[in-house]
Short mmCIF file of C-alpha atoms in Angstrom, two decimals:
data_model
loop_
_atom_site.label_atom_id
_atom_site.label_comp_id
_atom_site.label_asym_id
_atom_site.label_seq_id
_atom_site.Cartn_x
_atom_site.Cartn_y
_atom_site.Cartn_z
CA MET T 1 -7.61 -6.32 6.25
CA GLU T 2 -8.67 -6.25 2.60
CA GLU T 3 -10.98 -9.20 3.06
CA GLU T 4 -12.70 -7.73 6.08
CA THR T 5 -13.09 -4.33 4.40
CA ARG T 6 -14.54 -5.84 1.18
CA ARG T 7 -16.98 -7.93 3.20
CA ALA T 8 -18.16 -4.90 5.18
CA VAL T 9 -18.40 -2.57 2.14
CA ALA T 10 -20.52 -5.11 0.28
CA ALA T 11 -23.21 -4.59 2.99
CA TRP T 12 -23.05 -0.83 3.04
CA PRO T 13 -26.25 0.92 1.89
CA ARG T 14 -26.26 2.34 -1.61
CA ASP T 15 -27.52 5.81 -2.67
CA VAL T 16 -28.71 6.81 0.77
CA PRO T 17 -26.80 8.93 3.38
CA PHE T 18 -25.17 7.17 6.33
CA ALA T 19 -22.38 7.85 8.80
CA LEU T 20 -18.97 6.43 7.91
CA ARG T 21 -17.49 6.39 11.38
CA PRO T 22 -19.64 3.59 12.82
CA ARG T 23 -18.97 1.51 9.62
CA PHE T 24 -15.20 1.99 9.99
CA ALA T 25 -15.52 1.02 13.67
CA GLU T 26 -17.08 -2.24 12.57
CA ILE T 27 -14.27 -2.94 10.13
CA ALA T 28 -11.61 -2.02 12.70
CA LEU T 29 -13.21 -4.34 15.30
CA ASP T 30 -13.39 -7.29 12.78
CA ILE T 31 -9.75 -6.71 11.92
CA ILE T 32 -8.81 -6.81 15.62
CA MET T 33 -10.91 -9.97 16.11
CA ARG T 34 -9.09 -11.66 13.26
CA VAL T 35 -5.52 -10.24 13.53
CA VAL T 36 -5.30 -9.95 17.36
CA PHE T 37 -7.55 -12.70 18.69
CA GLY T 38 -7.28 -15.03 15.70
CA LEU T 39 -11.05 -15.42 15.38
CA ARG T 40 -13.06 -15.08 12.17
CA ARG T 41 -16.64 -16.33 12.55
CA GLY T 42 -18.67 -18.67 14.72
CA GLU T 43 -20.37 -18.73 18.11
CA ARG T 44 -17.20 -17.82 20.10
CA TYR T 45 -16.42 -14.97 17.70
CA ARG T 46 -19.92 -13.53 18.09
CA ALA T 47 -19.95 -13.81 21.87
CA LEU T 48 -16.56 -12.15 22.33
CA ARG T 49 -17.26 -9.49 19.73
CA SER T 50 -20.56 -8.61 21.40
CA ALA T 51 -18.99 -8.48 24.88
CA LEU T 52 -16.09 -6.26 23.65
CA LEU T 53 -18.52 -3.89 21.92
CA GLU T 54 -20.46 -3.37 25.15
CA VAL T 55 -17.21 -2.26 26.84
CA VAL T 56 -15.71 -0.05 24.11
CA GLU T 57 -18.99 1.67 23.24
CA ASN T 58 -19.63 2.77 26.82
CA ASP T 59 -17.76 6.03 26.30
CA ARG T 60 -19.29 7.62 29.42
CA MET T 61 -17.81 5.01 31.78
CA ILE T 62 -14.54 4.86 29.84
CA SER T 63 -14.18 8.57 30.44
CA PHE T 64 -14.94 8.10 34.08
CA ALA T 65 -12.33 5.33 34.39
CA LEU T 66 -9.66 7.36 32.59
CA MET T 67 -10.25 10.56 34.53
CA VAL T 68 -10.84 9.25 38.06
CA PRO T 69 -7.95 7.47 39.90
CA SER T 70 -8.72 3.88 40.79
CA ALA T 71 -8.58 4.61 44.51
CA ARG T 72 -11.57 6.96 44.10
CA ARG T 73 -13.77 4.72 41.96
CA ASP T 74 -15.59 3.17 44.89
CA VAL T 75 -18.84 5.07 44.21
CA GLY T 76 -21.18 2.70 45.93
CA PRO T 77 -24.30 1.25 44.18
CA TRP T 78 -24.07 3.64 41.20
CA LYS T 79 -25.83 1.61 38.54
CA PRO T 80 -23.95 2.87 35.44
CA TRP T 81 -20.58 1.97 37.03
CA SER T 82 -21.80 -1.36 38.39
CA ARG T 83 -23.15 -2.24 34.94
CA PHE T 84 -19.87 -1.26 33.31
CA ARG T 85 -17.91 -3.46 35.77
CA ASP T 86 -20.23 -6.34 34.92
CA GLN T 87 -19.57 -5.76 31.20
CA ILE T 88 -15.84 -5.86 31.86
CA ARG T 89 -16.13 -9.07 33.87
CA SER T 90 -18.10 -10.68 31.06
CA ALA T 91 -15.52 -9.70 28.49
CA ASP T 92 -12.68 -10.82 30.79
CA GLY T 93 -14.25 -14.24 31.15
CA LEU T 94 -14.42 -14.74 27.41
CA ILE T 95 -10.89 -13.41 26.91
CA PHE T 96 -9.52 -15.72 29.61
CA ARG T 97 -11.18 -18.66 27.93
CA GLU T 98 -9.49 -17.81 24.66
CA ILE T 99 -6.07 -17.52 26.39
CA GLU T 100 -6.45 -20.75 28.28
CA ASP T 101 -7.58 -22.61 25.18
CA ARG T 102 -4.62 -21.21 23.23
CA TRP T 103 -2.27 -22.42 25.96
CA ASP T 104 -3.59 -25.97 25.27
CA ASP T 105 -3.25 -25.59 21.48
CA ASP T 106 -0.44 -27.85 20.25
CA ALA T 107 -0.32 -25.84 17.02
CA ILE T 108 0.10 -22.46 18.69
CA ALA T 109 3.63 -22.04 17.31
CA SER T 110 2.24 -22.03 13.74
CA ARG T 111 -0.44 -19.41 14.38
CA GLU T 112 0.08 -15.82 13.33
CA ASP T 113 -2.44 -13.93 15.50
CA VAL T 114 -1.14 -11.44 18.17
CA LEU T 115 -2.60 -13.42 21.06
CA SER T 116 -0.56 -16.50 20.16
CA MET T 117 2.57 -14.42 19.71
CA LEU T 118 2.05 -12.78 23.11
CA ILE T 119 1.57 -16.18 24.76
CA LEU T 120 4.84 -17.42 23.22
CA ALA T 121 6.77 -14.23 24.06
CA ARG T 122 9.27 -14.36 26.88
CA ARG T 123 10.91 -11.69 29.00
CA GLU T 124 14.66 -11.43 29.32
CA ASP T 125 14.51 -13.71 32.39
CA GLY T 126 12.58 -16.32 30.43
CA SER T 127 9.25 -15.79 32.15
CA ALA T 128 5.92 -15.57 30.21
CA LEU T 129 3.12 -13.08 30.59
CA SER T 130 0.50 -14.02 33.14
CA LEU T 131 -3.17 -14.51 32.39
CA GLU T 132 -4.02 -11.02 33.64
CA GLU T 133 -1.11 -9.45 31.75
CA LEU T 134 -2.21 -11.02 28.55
CA ARG T 135 -5.79 -9.77 29.12
CA ASP T 136 -4.45 -6.24 29.78
CA GLU T 137 -2.40 -6.26 26.56
CA LEU T 138 -5.36 -7.45 24.52
CA MET T 139 -7.73 -4.83 26.00
CA THR T 140 -5.11 -2.08 25.44
CA ILE T 141 -4.83 -3.04 21.83
CA LEU T 142 -8.60 -3.05 21.54
CA LEU T 143 -9.18 0.35 23.25
CA ALA T 144 -6.24 1.96 21.42
CA GLY T 145 -6.91 0.58 17.99
CA HIS T 146 -10.67 0.33 17.53
CA GLU T 147 -12.50 3.58 17.70
CA THR T 148 -9.39 5.69 17.32
CA THR T 149 -8.69 4.17 13.89
CA ALA T 150 -12.31 4.49 12.89
CA THR T 151 -12.28 8.17 13.90
CA ALA T 152 -9.09 8.88 12.02
CA LEU T 153 -10.60 7.29 8.89
CA ALA T 154 -13.80 9.34 9.26
CA TRP T 155 -11.75 12.58 9.59
CA THR T 156 -9.63 11.63 6.58
CA PHE T 157 -12.73 11.24 4.41
CA ASP T 158 -14.16 14.45 5.85
CA ARG T 159 -11.03 16.36 4.78
CA LEU T 160 -11.03 14.71 1.38
CA PHE T 161 -14.73 15.65 0.88
CA ALA T 162 -13.76 19.26 1.65
CA HIS T 163 -10.83 19.17 -0.80
CA PRO T 164 -12.04 17.61 -4.07
CA ASP T 165 -8.72 17.93 -5.87
CA ALA T 166 -6.91 15.87 -3.29
CA PHE T 167 -9.80 13.37 -3.29
CA ALA T 168 -9.76 13.06 -7.06
CA ARG T 169 -6.00 12.36 -7.02
CA VAL T 170 -6.47 9.62 -4.37
CA ARG T 171 -9.30 8.00 -6.35
CA SER T 172 -7.52 8.08 -9.64
CA GLU T 173 -4.30 6.66 -8.26
CA VAL T 174 -6.09 3.88 -6.34
CA ARG T 175 -7.92 2.78 -9.50
CA ASP T 176 -4.79 3.04 -11.74
CA THR T 177 -3.22 -0.39 -11.35
CA GLY T 178 -0.01 0.90 -12.94
CA SER T 179 0.45 3.53 -10.24
CA ASP T 180 1.56 3.26 -6.60
CA ALA T 181 -0.99 5.30 -4.74
CA ALA T 182 0.50 4.69 -1.30
CA PRO T 183 2.82 7.73 -1.08
CA PHE T 184 0.02 10.24 -1.66
CA ILE T 185 -2.47 8.30 0.44
CA ASP T 186 0.07 8.20 3.24
CA ALA T 187 0.60 11.98 2.87
CA VAL T 188 -3.20 12.46 3.02
CA ILE T 189 -3.43 10.39 6.18
CA HIS T 190 -0.56 12.26 7.85
CA GLU T 191 -2.08 15.63 6.99
CA ALA T 192 -5.59 14.56 8.13
CA LEU T 193 -4.09 13.47 11.42
CA ARG T 194 -2.30 16.78 11.71
CA VAL T 195 -5.37 18.98 11.25
CA ARG T 196 -7.76 16.57 13.03
CA PRO T 197 -5.79 14.65 15.68
CA VAL T 198 -8.04 12.09 17.29
CA ILE T 199 -6.41 12.50 20.71
CA PRO T 200 -6.09 16.14 21.81
CA PHE T 201 -3.20 15.69 24.25
CA VAL T 202 -0.93 13.08 25.79
CA VAL T 203 0.08 12.83 29.44
CA ARG T 204 3.56 12.01 30.75
CA MET T 205 4.99 11.84 34.26
CA LEU T 206 8.56 12.98 34.72
CA VAL T 207 10.84 10.39 36.27
CA GLU T 208 13.65 12.97 36.75
CA PRO T 209 13.84 16.79 36.96
CA PHE T 210 13.42 18.63 33.69
CA THR T 211 13.92 22.23 32.53
CA LEU T 212 11.27 23.60 30.15
CA GLY T 213 12.11 27.14 29.06
CA GLU T 214 12.14 29.19 32.25
CA TYR T 215 10.42 26.52 34.32
CA GLU T 216 12.13 23.93 36.51
CA LEU T 217 9.94 20.80 36.80
CA SER T 218 10.58 18.22 39.50
CA ALA T 219 10.35 14.48 39.17
CA GLY T 220 6.79 13.26 39.51
CA THR T 221 5.39 16.30 37.67
CA THR T 222 2.69 15.50 35.09
CA VAL T 223 3.16 17.29 31.77
CA SER T 224 0.71 17.25 28.89
CA PRO T 225 1.98 18.26 25.39
CA ALA T 226 -0.87 19.94 23.47
CA ILE T 227 -0.97 18.03 20.19
CA HIS T 228 -3.36 20.43 18.50
CA ALA T 229 -1.15 23.46 19.36
CA VAL T 230 2.00 21.77 18.00
CA HIS T 231 0.21 20.80 14.77
CA ARG T 232 -0.94 24.43 14.31
CA ASP T 233 2.49 26.01 14.83
CA PRO T 234 3.17 28.19 11.73
CA ASP T 235 6.96 27.74 12.26
CA LEU T 236 6.48 24.03 11.66
CA TYR T 237 3.58 24.19 9.19
CA PRO T 238 3.16 27.39 7.10
CA GLU T 239 -0.51 28.23 6.70
CA PRO T 240 -1.27 25.67 9.39
CA SER T 241 -5.09 25.77 8.87
CA ARG T 242 -4.74 24.76 5.29
CA PHE T 243 -5.13 21.04 4.38
CA GLU T 244 -2.11 20.34 2.25
CA PRO T 245 -1.02 16.67 1.95
CA ASN T 246 2.05 17.67 -0.10
CA ARG T 247 3.64 18.72 3.17
CA PHE T 248 4.33 15.07 3.80
CA MET T 249 5.22 13.89 0.27
CA GLY T 250 8.70 12.45 0.25
CA ARG T 251 9.43 13.11 3.93
CA ARG T 252 8.67 11.63 7.35
CA PRO T 253 7.39 14.05 9.98
CA GLY T 254 9.75 14.83 12.85
CA SER T 255 9.38 13.13 16.20
CA TYR T 256 8.47 16.38 17.97
CA GLU T 257 6.33 18.04 15.33
CA TRP T 258 3.74 15.38 14.49
CA LEU T 259 2.16 13.81 17.57
CA PRO T 260 -1.16 12.03 16.79
CA PHE T 261 0.35 8.89 18.37
CA GLY T 262 2.26 10.72 21.13
CA GLY T 263 6.00 10.65 21.09
CA GLY T 264 9.24 9.52 22.74
CA THR T 265 9.70 6.11 24.22
CA ARG T 266 6.00 5.96 25.12
CA ARG T 267 4.83 6.56 21.54
CA CYS T 268 1.92 4.31 20.69
CA LEU T 269 3.17 0.87 19.79
CA GLY T 270 0.37 0.44 17.32
CA ALA T 271 1.20 3.53 15.23
CA SER T 272 2.67 1.67 12.23
CA PHE T 273 -0.12 -0.90 12.40
CA ALA T 274 -2.75 1.83 12.44
CA LEU T 275 -1.25 3.77 9.51
CA PHE T 276 -0.99 0.61 7.43
CA GLU T 277 -4.54 -0.33 8.34
CA MET T 278 -5.87 3.07 7.39
CA ARG T 279 -4.13 2.98 4.01
CA THR T 280 -5.39 -0.56 3.28
CA ILE T 281 -8.99 0.36 4.19
CA ILE T 282 -8.95 3.55 2.11
CA GLU T 283 -7.49 1.75 -0.90
CA THR T 284 -9.95 -1.15 -0.60
CA VAL T 285 -13.01 1.08 -0.12
CA LEU T 286 -12.17 3.36 -3.06
CA SER T 287 -11.29 0.40 -5.32
CA ASN T 288 -14.81 -0.89 -4.99
CA VAL T 289 -17.17 2.01 -4.46
CA ASP T 290 -17.58 5.74 -5.03
CA VAL T 291 -17.82 7.59 -1.71
CA LEU T 292 -19.51 11.02 -1.97
CA PRO T 293 -20.25 13.62 0.71
CA ALA T 294 -23.89 13.58 1.81
CA SER T 295 -23.80 17.31 2.63
CA ASP T 296 -21.74 20.41 1.97
CA ALA T 297 -22.01 21.48 5.62
CA PRO T 298 -18.64 21.44 7.49
CA GLU T 299 -18.28 18.64 10.04
CA ARG T 300 -18.18 19.85 13.63
CA ILE T 301 -15.79 18.45 16.30
CA ARG T 302 -17.34 16.65 19.27
CA ARG T 303 -15.68 15.05 22.25
CA ARG T 304 -16.34 11.28 22.75
CA ALA T 305 -14.57 9.75 25.76
CA PHE T 306 -10.90 10.64 25.19
CA MET T 307 -11.32 11.35 21.45
CA LEU T 308 -12.30 14.26 19.18
CA VAL T 309 -14.77 12.83 16.66
CA PRO T 310 -16.79 14.19 13.79
CA ALA T 311 -20.18 15.21 15.26
CA THR T 312 -22.31 13.47 12.57
CA GLY T 313 -19.80 10.68 11.94
CA THR T 314 -18.90 12.02 8.45
CA ARG T 315 -22.04 11.27 6.47
CA ALA T 316 -21.59 9.95 2.98
CA ILE T 317 -23.43 8.41 0.02
CA VAL T 318 -21.94 5.26 -1.53
CA ARG T 319 -22.33 4.04 -5.13
CA SER T 320 -21.02 0.82 -6.53
CA VAL T 321 -18.39 1.00 -9.35
CA GLY T 322 -17.95 -2.67 -9.85
CA PRO T 323 -18.46 -6.18 -8.34
CA ILE T 324 -17.07 -6.67 -4.84
CA ALA T 325 -15.44 -9.98 -3.89
CA ALA T 326 -16.73 -10.02 -0.32
#
């Protein structure tokens, strides 16, 4: 994660405004390519990365696929949907090639990428994941951990820009090699995800009857906890509109009061990975460059597919503070 972040930051423009969110998306994708697929550079890396980008950046069709049941997606010769399905087939072909080549790799047991671990994993009955199941797992990791992480990072810097004291503390602790900056950075990340959750709601289907206050809900009912409303509950968070990272210093948020990754048994499996990745990227960026707000104007919230993103991508100006080992 550090290596990919340093390499990306070395190529960022200096002393001119640019949007942070797309740059963080590039870092997150390169981390996924390396950690999940086990690919770093080369022709196969470039082909798969390009194909995956075509899929994940088509937010209009992703929204359609998420909101419309599969049984109702037969929309005839609608070019945008046909083109999206072609993009998915292209990405699938490259993913299947990586899986099949990994099956034939005699050294797979010594590899540390997620794909190799999934191939070696076995269910309780001893069976392995199928080709299609492996593809589905990889695409889920990609969709859940690419732009969501980039958006969370962009919102974190947006909130730090708006709160200079907190930002100064993060910068000073990152650059003080005798100090462990992680606790306060973790608190900043938790608070940023509280006030700016990337996903506005989660959806669950009841598998058995459930009583919610005065309501009796039957099995099969779809319920949708409102993440934003929970995060703004003054009984849980006094002065809920105020950005205050100290809320999370020295304590872990409760399972039913902090929901950026959902909750319960269906909580996002990548939550710990995402939080560690965010901390690593923030520390690496601020260890190498100064990141300044490009404007004093407050960032507006815009919907992109299933996410709430900063409308301008959190525009910033970067200045070098020392050599970067890219």
